[in-house]
CSV table of C-alpha atoms and ligand atoms in Angstrom, one decimal:
chain,number,residue,atom,x,y,z
A,1,MET,CA,0.0,0.0,0.0
A,2,THR,CA,1.4,3.4,-0.9
A,3,SER,CA,1.3,6.3,1.6
A,4,ARG,CA,-1.5,8.0,-0.4
A,5,GLU,CA,-3.6,4.8,-0.3
A,6,ARG,CA,-3.0,4.5,3.4
A,7,ARG,CA,-4.1,8.1,4.0
A,8,ILE,CA,-7.3,7.5,2.1
A,9,ALA,CA,-8.0,4.2,3.9
A,10,ASP,CA,-7.4,5.9,7.3
A,11,PHE,CA,-9.6,8.9,6.4
A,12,ILE,CA,-12.7,6.8,5.5
A,13,GLU,CA,-12.4,4.4,8.4
A,14,PRO,CA,-14.6,6.4,10.9
A,15,PHE,CA,-17.4,6.4,8.4
A,16,ARG,CA,-17.5,2.6,7.9
A,17,VAL,CA,-20.3,0.7,9.6
A,18,GLU,CA,-18.7,-2.4,11.2
A,19,PRO,CA,-20.5,-5.5,9.8
A,20,GLY,CA,-22.7,-7.0,12.6
A,21,SER,CA,-22.7,-3.9,14.8
A,22,LYS,CA,-25.9,-2.4,16.0
A,23,VAL,CA,-26.2,1.2,14.8
A,24,ASN,CA,-28.1,4.0,16.6
A,25,LEU,CA,-27.8,6.7,14.0
A,26,ALA,CA,-28.6,9.6,16.4
A,27,LYS,CA,-25.9,8.5,18.9
A,28,ASP,CA,-23.2,6.9,16.7
A,29,PHE,CA,-22.7,9.3,13.8
A,30,ASP,CA,-22.3,13.1,13.9
A,31,PRO,CA,-23.7,14.8,10.7
A,32,GLY,CA,-21.4,17.8,11.4
A,33,PHE,CA,-18.2,15.8,11.8
A,34,ARG,CA,-15.2,17.1,9.8
A,35,GLY,CA,-12.2,15.4,11.5
A,36,THR,CA,-8.9,17.1,10.8
A,37,ILE,CA,-10.0,18.9,7.7
A,38,ARG,CA,-11.1,22.2,9.2
A,39,SER,CA,-11.4,24.5,6.3
A,40,LYS,CA,-13.3,24.6,3.0
A,41,LYS,CA,-10.2,25.8,1.2
A,42,ARG,CA,-8.1,22.8,2.1
A,43,GLY,CA,-11.2,20.7,1.4
A,44,ARG,CA,-11.3,22.0,-2.1
A,45,LYS,CA,-7.7,21.0,-2.8
A,46,LEU,CA,-8.4,17.5,-1.5
A,47,LEU,CA,-11.5,17.2,-3.6
A,48,ASN,CA,-9.6,18.1,-6.7
A,49,GLN,CA,-6.9,15.5,-5.9
A,50,GLY,CA,-9.6,12.9,-5.4
A,51,VAL,CA,-11.4,13.8,-8.6
A,52,GLU,CA,-8.1,13.3,-10.6
A,53,LEU,CA,-7.5,10.0,-8.9
A,54,LEU,CA,-11.0,8.8,-9.8
A,55,ALA,CA,-10.6,9.8,-13.4
A,56,GLU,CA,-7.3,7.8,-13.7
A,57,TYR,CA,-8.7,4.7,-12.0
A,58,GLN,CA,-11.9,4.8,-14.0
A,59,SER,CA,-10.0,4.9,-17.2
A,60,ARG,CA,-8.1,1.7,-16.1
A,61,LEU,CA,-11.4,0.1,-14.9
A,62,TYR,CA,-12.9,0.7,-18.4
A,63,ALA,CA,-9.8,-0.7,-20.2
A,64,GLU,CA,-9.5,-3.8,-18.0
A,65,HIS,CA,-13.2,-4.6,-18.5
A,66,THR,CA,-13.3,-7.2,-15.7
A,67,HIS,CA,-14.8,-5.4,-12.7
A,68,GLY,CA,-17.8,-3.1,-12.4
A,69,VAL,CA,-18.6,-0.7,-9.6
A,70,LEU,CA,-22.0,0.1,-8.2
A,71,VAL,CA,-22.3,3.3,-6.1
A,72,ILE,CA,-25.4,3.5,-4.0
A,73,LEU,CA,-26.5,6.9,-2.6
A,74,GLN,CA,-29.2,7.1,0.0
A,75,ALA,CA,-30.2,10.2,1.9
A,76,LEU,CA,-33.3,12.1,3.1
A,77,ASP,CA,-34.5,15.0,0.9
A,78,ALA,CA,-31.9,17.8,0.6
A,79,GLY,CA,-29.2,15.4,1.7
A,80,GLY,CA,-27.1,16.4,-1.2
A,81,LYS,CA,-27.2,13.3,-3.5
A,82,ASP,CA,-27.3,15.2,-6.7
A,83,GLY,CA,-24.5,17.6,-5.8
A,84,THR,CA,-22.3,14.8,-4.7
A,85,ILE,CA,-22.8,12.9,-8.0
A,86,ARG,CA,-22.0,16.1,-9.9
A,87,HIS,CA,-18.9,17.0,-8.0
A,88,VAL,CA,-17.4,13.6,-7.5
A,89,MET,CA,-17.9,12.4,-11.1
A,90,THR,CA,-16.6,15.5,-12.9
A,91,GLY,CA,-13.5,14.5,-14.8
A,92,VAL,CA,-14.5,10.9,-15.4
A,93,ASN,CA,-15.2,9.7,-18.9
A,94,PRO,CA,-19.0,9.8,-19.3
A,95,GLN,CA,-18.8,6.7,-21.5
A,96,GLY,CA,-18.0,4.6,-18.5
A,97,VAL,CA,-20.6,6.0,-16.1
A,98,SER,CA,-24.4,5.6,-15.8
A,99,VAL,CA,-26.6,7.3,-13.3
A,100,SER,CA,-30.0,5.9,-12.4
A,101,GLY,CA,-32.6,7.6,-10.2
A,102,PHE,CA,-35.4,5.6,-8.6
A,103,LYS,CA,-38.8,7.2,-7.9
A,104,VAL,CA,-42.2,5.7,-6.9
A,105,PRO,CA,-42.4,2.5,-8.8
A,106,SER,CA,-44.6,2.3,-12.0
A,107,ASN,CA,-47.3,-0.3,-12.5
A,108,GLU,CA,-45.1,-2.3,-14.7
A,109,GLU,CA,-42.4,-2.3,-12.0
A,110,LEU,CA,-44.9,-3.3,-9.3
A,111,ASP,CA,-45.8,-6.3,-11.4
A,112,HIS,CA,-42.4,-7.8,-10.8
A,113,ASP,CA,-40.5,-8.7,-7.6
A,114,TYR,CA,-39.1,-5.7,-5.7
A,115,LEU,CA,-35.5,-6.2,-6.9
A,116,TRP,CA,-36.3,-6.4,-10.6
A,117,ARG,CA,-36.1,-2.8,-11.6
A,118,TYR,CA,-32.8,-2.3,-9.8
A,119,GLY,CA,-31.3,-5.3,-11.6
A,120,LEU,CA,-32.1,-3.7,-14.9
A,121,ARG,CA,-29.9,-0.8,-14.2
A,122,LEU,CA,-26.8,-2.6,-12.9
A,123,PRO,CA,-23.4,-1.5,-14.4
A,124,ALA,CA,-21.6,-3.7,-16.8
A,125,ARG,CA,-18.0,-4.7,-16.4
A,126,GLY,CA,-15.8,-1.7,-16.9
A,127,GLU,CA,-18.5,0.7,-15.8
A,128,ILE,CA,-19.4,2.7,-12.7
A,129,GLY,CA,-23.1,2.7,-12.1
A,130,ILE,CA,-24.6,5.2,-9.7
A,131,PHE,CA,-27.9,4.6,-8.0
A,132,ASN,CA,-29.5,7.8,-6.9
A,133,ARG,CA,-31.8,6.1,-4.3
A,134,SER,CA,-31.8,2.3,-4.7
A,135,HIS,CA,-33.3,-1.0,-3.6
A,136,TYR,CA,-32.8,0.3,-0.1
A,137,GLU,CA,-36.0,2.4,-0.5
A,138,GLU,CA,-37.7,-1.0,-0.2
A,139,VAL,CA,-36.7,-1.2,3.5
A,140,LEU,CA,-36.9,2.6,4.1
A,141,VAL,CA,-39.8,4.6,2.5
A,142,VAL,CA,-41.8,1.4,2.1
A,143,ARG,CA,-41.2,0.6,5.8
A,144,VAL,CA,-42.1,4.1,7.0
A,145,HIS,CA,-45.3,4.1,4.8
A,146,PRO,CA,-46.9,0.7,5.0
A,147,GLU,CA,-49.5,1.7,2.4
A,148,LEU,CA,-46.7,1.5,-0.2
A,149,LEU,CA,-46.3,-2.2,0.7
A,150,GLU,CA,-50.0,-2.7,0.0
A,151,ARG,CA,-49.4,-1.7,-3.6
A,152,GLN,CA,-46.7,-4.3,-4.1
A,153,LYS,CA,-49.3,-7.1,-4.6
A,154,LEU,CA,-47.5,-9.6,-2.4
A,155,PRO,CA,-49.2,-12.9,-1.6
A,156,ASP,CA,-50.4,-13.2,2.0
A,157,ASP,CA,-48.0,-15.9,3.0
A,158,SER,CA,-45.0,-13.7,2.1
A,159,ARG,CA,-45.8,-11.0,4.7
A,160,LYS,CA,-44.5,-12.9,7.7
A,161,GLY,CA,-41.0,-11.7,8.7
A,162,LEU,CA,-40.9,-9.5,5.6
A,163,TRP,CA,-38.3,-7.0,6.7
A,164,ARG,CA,-35.9,-9.6,8.0
A,165,ARG,CA,-36.3,-11.5,4.8
A,166,ARG,CA,-35.7,-8.4,2.7
A,167,PHE,CA,-32.5,-7.7,4.5
A,168,ARG,CA,-31.3,-11.2,3.9
A,169,GLU,CA,-32.3,-11.2,0.2
A,170,ILE,CA,-30.6,-7.8,-0.3
A,171,ASN,CA,-27.4,-9.1,1.3
A,172,GLN,CA,-27.5,-12.3,-0.8
A,173,TRP,CA,-28.1,-10.3,-4.0
A,174,GLU,CA,-25.1,-8.0,-3.3
A,175,ARG,CA,-23.0,-11.1,-2.4
A,176,THR,CA,-23.7,-12.6,-5.8
A,177,LEU,CA,-22.7,-9.3,-7.5
A,178,SER,CA,-19.6,-9.0,-5.4
A,179,ASP,CA,-18.5,-12.6,-6.0
A,180,ASN,CA,-18.8,-12.1,-9.7
A,181,GLY,CA,-16.7,-9.0,-10.0
A,182,PHE,CA,-19.0,-6.1,-9.1
A,183,LYS,CA,-17.9,-4.0,-6.1
A,184,ILE,CA,-20.7,-2.2,-4.2
A,185,VAL,CA,-20.1,1.2,-2.6
A,186,LYS,CA,-22.9,2.2,-0.2
A,187,LEU,CA,-23.0,5.8,0.9
A,188,PHE,CA,-25.6,7.1,3.3
A,189,LEU,CA,-25.5,10.9,3.4
A,190,ASN,CA,-26.3,11.7,7.0
A,191,LEU,CA,-28.0,15.1,7.4
A,192,SER,CA,-29.2,16.7,10.7
A,193,ASN,CA,-32.7,17.8,11.2
A,194,GLU,CA,-31.6,21.4,11.6
A,195,GLU,CA,-29.6,21.4,8.4
A,196,GLN,CA,-32.5,19.9,6.5
A,197,ARG,CA,-34.7,22.8,7.8
A,198,ILE,CA,-32.1,25.3,6.7
A,199,ARG,CA,-31.8,23.8,3.2
A,200,PHE,CA,-35.6,23.7,2.7
A,201,LEU,CA,-35.8,27.4,3.7
A,202,ARG,CA,-33.1,28.2,1.1
A,203,ARG,CA,-34.9,26.3,-1.6
A,204,ILE,CA,-38.0,28.4,-0.9
A,205,ASP,CA,-36.1,31.7,-0.6
A,206,LEU,CA,-34.0,31.3,-3.8
A,207,ARG,CA,-36.1,31.5,-6.9
A,208,ASP,CA,-33.8,29.3,-8.9
A,209,HIS,CA,-34.0,26.6,-6.3
A,210,ASN,CA,-37.8,26.6,-6.0
A,211,TRP,CA,-38.2,23.7,-8.5
A,212,LYS,CA,-36.2,21.5,-6.0
A,213,PHE,CA,-38.8,21.9,-3.3
A,214,SER,CA,-42.0,20.0,-3.2
A,215,ALA,CA,-44.8,20.0,-0.6
A,216,ALA,CA,-44.2,16.2,-0.3
A,217,ASP,CA,-40.8,17.0,1.2
A,218,ILE,CA,-42.3,18.8,4.1
A,219,ARG,CA,-44.7,15.9,4.7
A,220,GLU,CA,-41.9,13.5,4.7
A,221,ARG,CA,-40.1,15.6,7.3
A,222,GLU,CA,-42.8,14.8,9.8
A,223,TYR,CA,-41.6,11.2,9.7
A,224,TRP,CA,-38.1,12.2,10.6
A,225,ASP,CA,-37.9,9.9,13.7
A,226,ASP,CA,-39.4,6.9,11.8
A,227,TYR,CA,-36.8,7.4,9.1
A,228,GLN,CA,-33.9,7.6,11.6
A,229,ARG,CA,-35.1,4.3,13.0
A,230,ALA,CA,-35.5,2.7,9.5
A,231,PHE,CA,-32.0,3.9,8.6
A,232,SER,CA,-30.5,2.6,11.8
A,233,LYS,CA,-32.0,-0.8,11.1
A,234,MET,CA,-30.9,-0.8,7.5
A,235,LEU,CA,-27.3,0.1,8.5
A,236,SER,CA,-27.2,-2.6,11.2
A,237,ARG,CA,-28.6,-5.4,9.0
A,238,THR,CA,-27.0,-4.7,5.7
A,239,SER,CA,-23.5,-3.6,6.3
A,240,THR,CA,-21.5,-6.7,5.3
A,241,GLU,CA,-17.9,-7.6,4.7
A,242,TRP,CA,-18.6,-7.7,0.9
A,243,ALA,CA,-20.6,-4.5,0.8
A,244,PRO,CA,-20.2,-2.3,3.9
A,245,TRP,CA,-22.1,0.9,4.5
A,246,TYR,CA,-20.4,4.3,4.9
A,247,VAL,CA,-22.2,7.0,6.9
A,248,ILE,CA,-21.1,10.3,5.3
A,249,PRO,CA,-21.3,13.4,7.5
A,250,ALA,CA,-23.5,15.6,5.3
A,251,ASP,CA,-24.2,18.9,7.1
A,252,ARG,CA,-21.3,20.4,5.2
A,253,LYS,CA,-21.7,19.8,1.5
A,254,TRP,CA,-17.9,20.2,0.7
A,255,TYR,CA,-17.0,17.7,3.4
A,256,ALA,CA,-19.6,15.2,2.2
A,257,ARG,CA,-18.2,15.4,-1.3
A,258,ILE,CA,-14.6,14.7,-0.2
A,259,ALA,CA,-15.7,11.9,2.0
A,260,ALA,CA,-17.9,10.3,-0.7
A,261,GLY,CA,-15.1,10.7,-3.3
A,262,ALA,CA,-12.6,9.1,-0.9
A,263,VAL,CA,-14.8,6.0,-0.4
A,264,ILE,CA,-15.2,5.5,-4.1
A,265,ALA,CA,-11.5,6.1,-4.7
A,266,ASN,CA,-10.6,3.6,-2.0
A,267,THR,CA,-12.8,0.9,-3.7
A,268,LEU,CA,-11.1,1.5,-7.0
A,269,MET,CA,-7.7,1.3,-5.4
A,270,GLU,CA,-8.8,-2.1,-3.9
A,271,ILE,CA,-9.8,-3.3,-7.3
A,272,ASP,CA,-6.5,-1.9,-8.7
A,273,PRO,CA,-7.5,-2.3,-12.4
A,274,ARG,CA,-4.7,-2.4,-14.9
A,275,TYR,CA,-4.5,-1.5,-18.6
A,276,PRO,CA,-4.5,-4.8,-20.5
A,277,LYS,CA,-0.9,-5.9,-21.5
A,278,VAL,CA,-0.4,-6.7,-25.1
A,279,GLY,CA,1.5,-10.0,-25.7
A,280,LYS,CA,4.6,-10.5,-27.8
A,281,ASP,CA,2.9,-11.8,-30.9
A,282,ALA,CA,0.3,-9.0,-30.9
A,283,ARG,CA,3.0,-6.5,-30.5
A,284,ALA,CA,4.9,-8.0,-33.5
A,285,ALA,CA,1.7,-7.8,-35.5
A,286,LEU,CA,1.3,-4.2,-34.6
A,287,GLN,CA,4.8,-3.5,-35.8
A,288,LYS,CA,4.0,-5.1,-39.2
A,289,ILE,CA,0.9,-3.0,-39.6
A,290,LYS,CA,2.9,0.1,-38.7
A,291,LEU,CA,5.4,-0.6,-41.5
A,292,GLU,CA,2.5,-1.0,-43.9
A,293,LEU,CA,0.9,2.3,-42.8
A,294,GLU,CA,4.3,4.0,-43.3
A,295,ALA,CA,4.8,2.5,-46.7
A,296,GLN,CA,1.4,3.9,-47.8
A,297,ALA,CA,2.6,7.4,-47.1
A,298,ALA,CA,5.7,6.7,-49.2
A,299,GLU,CA,3.6,5.5,-52.2
A,300,GLY,CA,2.0,9.0,-51.9
A,301,ALA,CA,-0.6,9.7,-54.5
A,302,ALA,CA,-1.8,6.1,-55.2
A,303,ALA,CA,-4.6,5.9,-57.7
A,304,ASP,CA,-7.7,7.4,-56.2
A,305,PRO,CA,-10.7,5.3,-57.4
A,306,PHE,CA,-13.0,8.3,-56.7
A,307,GLU,CA,-11.1,10.8,-58.8
A,308,GLU,CA,-13.1,12.2,-61.7
A,309,GLU,CA,-12.0,10.8,-65.1
A,310,GLN,CA,-10.1,13.4,-67.2
A,311,GLU,CA,-12.1,14.5,-70.2
A,312,ALA,CA,-10.2,13.4,-73.3
B,401,ATP,P1,-34.7,15.4,-5.2
B,401,ATP,O1,-33.6,15.3,-4.2
B,401,ATP,O2,-34.3,16.3,-6.3
B,401,ATP,O3,-36.0,15.8,-4.6
B,401,ATP,P2,-35.5,12.7,-5.2
B,401,ATP,O4,-34.6,11.5,-5.4
B,401,ATP,O5,-36.0,13.0,-3.9
B,401,ATP,O6,-34.8,14.0,-5.8
B,401,ATP,P3,-38.2,12.8,-6.0
B,401,ATP,O7,-38.9,12.7,-7.3
B,401,ATP,O8,-38.4,14.0,-5.2
B,401,ATP,O9,-36.7,12.6,-6.3
B,401,ATP,O10,-38.6,11.6,-5.1
B,401,ATP,C1,-38.6,10.3,-5.4
B,401,ATP,C2,-39.5,9.7,-4.4
B,401,ATP,O11,-39.7,8.3,-4.8
B,401,ATP,C3,-39.0,9.7,-3.0
B,401,ATP,O12,-39.9,10.2,-2.1
B,401,ATP,C4,-38.7,8.2,-2.7
B,401,ATP,O13,-38.9,7.9,-1.4
B,401,ATP,C5,-39.8,7.6,-3.6
B,401,ATP,N1,-39.4,6.2,-3.9
B,401,ATP,C6,-38.3,5.7,-4.3
B,401,ATP,N2,-38.3,4.4,-4.4
B,401,ATP,C7,-39.5,4.0,-3.9
B,401,ATP,C8,-40.1,2.8,-3.7
B,401,ATP,N3,-39.5,1.6,-4.0
B,401,ATP,N4,-41.4,2.7,-3.3
B,401,ATP,C9,-42.0,3.9,-3.0
B,401,ATP,N5,-41.5,5.1,-3.1
B,401,ATP,C10,-40.2,5.2,-3.6
B,402,MG,MG1,-37.3,14.7,-3.4
C-alpha cells in the first residue's frame, strides 16, 4: 500500500459501519463531523486531488473490463445526493458511467419482484453505475409508509418476517454481485434535522431553487424519527464484509463530497484495475501494420478510385 492509499483508507475508516454492529444513528454518527479537515479551502484541494485520482482509476477500470462498480446513494431530501454525484464524477469519462434515479415504482415495476427494476440498471464490467436512491428504498420509505407495501401485490404468505427477509435477500443479492466482480459502494449521506430545515428554507427563498422543493418534502419531514429508525436498522442489518455501509457526514456539502469521493476512490484502489498488457505476438503484428501504414505514405498519390476521369 502506498502512503497515499494508506491516507485515504485511514480517512474513511470512521465512516464505515462495522458489519454485525448495532447502529443507533442519532448517537453513533455526527452529521457535522469534519475530523482534521477544518477549512473549506483545504477541502477543495483534497476534492480536486480525489477527482483526478478517480478519473485515472476509472480509465483503467474501463480498459481492463473485468470489474464493475455500483455506487449507491441514500439520503433524506436535501441530503445532497445530486450535488455529490455532480462534483465527485466530474472528470471521469461519461462513456463509462451511468446514473439511475429511482422514484415511486410504476405499475409495470410493481408487477415484478421488488428487486427487478434495480437489476435492470446494474453497471456492466468496466462501468461505474450510480444509483440515486436504490433497492434500499424497499426497506426505508416502504417501511415508513406501510400503504406502499400494500401496492406491491404480495401474496399473503410472504408477509411474515418480511423486513428480516428483505435484509437477507438484499445481502445475498449483493453477495452474488460481489462474488462475480461487481464491487458495491454504499453511501448514506447523514443530514441533521436542523440542516435539512435550513436547506428547505433556502430552496424556498432562492427562486432558482424553487423547483427542487415540493410539498411532499415537508410531509416526509414529519416522519423524521421513523426514518432515523429505519436507517439505523438498515445500517445494522445490511453492512456486510462484501458491501459495507459508509455513513457520510453531510451537514457540510464540501465535506460530504470529499468523503464520498474518498470512499469511491478507495474501492477503485482495492480493485486496482490495470491496462491490458499486449502480448509479444500481438506487438509483432502491430509493428507489421505500422510498416504497412508508413509504406502507404511513401507511395504517396496512389490511384484514387473516386477521382473524376479526365475529359479526353
Ligand atoms: P430530489 O432530491 O431532487 O428531490 P428525489 O430523489 O427526492 O430527488 P423525487 O422525485 O423528489 O426525487 O422523489 C422520489 C420519491 O420516490 C422519494 O420520495 C422516494 O422515497 C420515492 N421512492 C423511491 N423508491 C420507492 C419505492 N420503491 N417505493 C415507494 N417510493 C419510492
Ligand atoms: Mg425529493
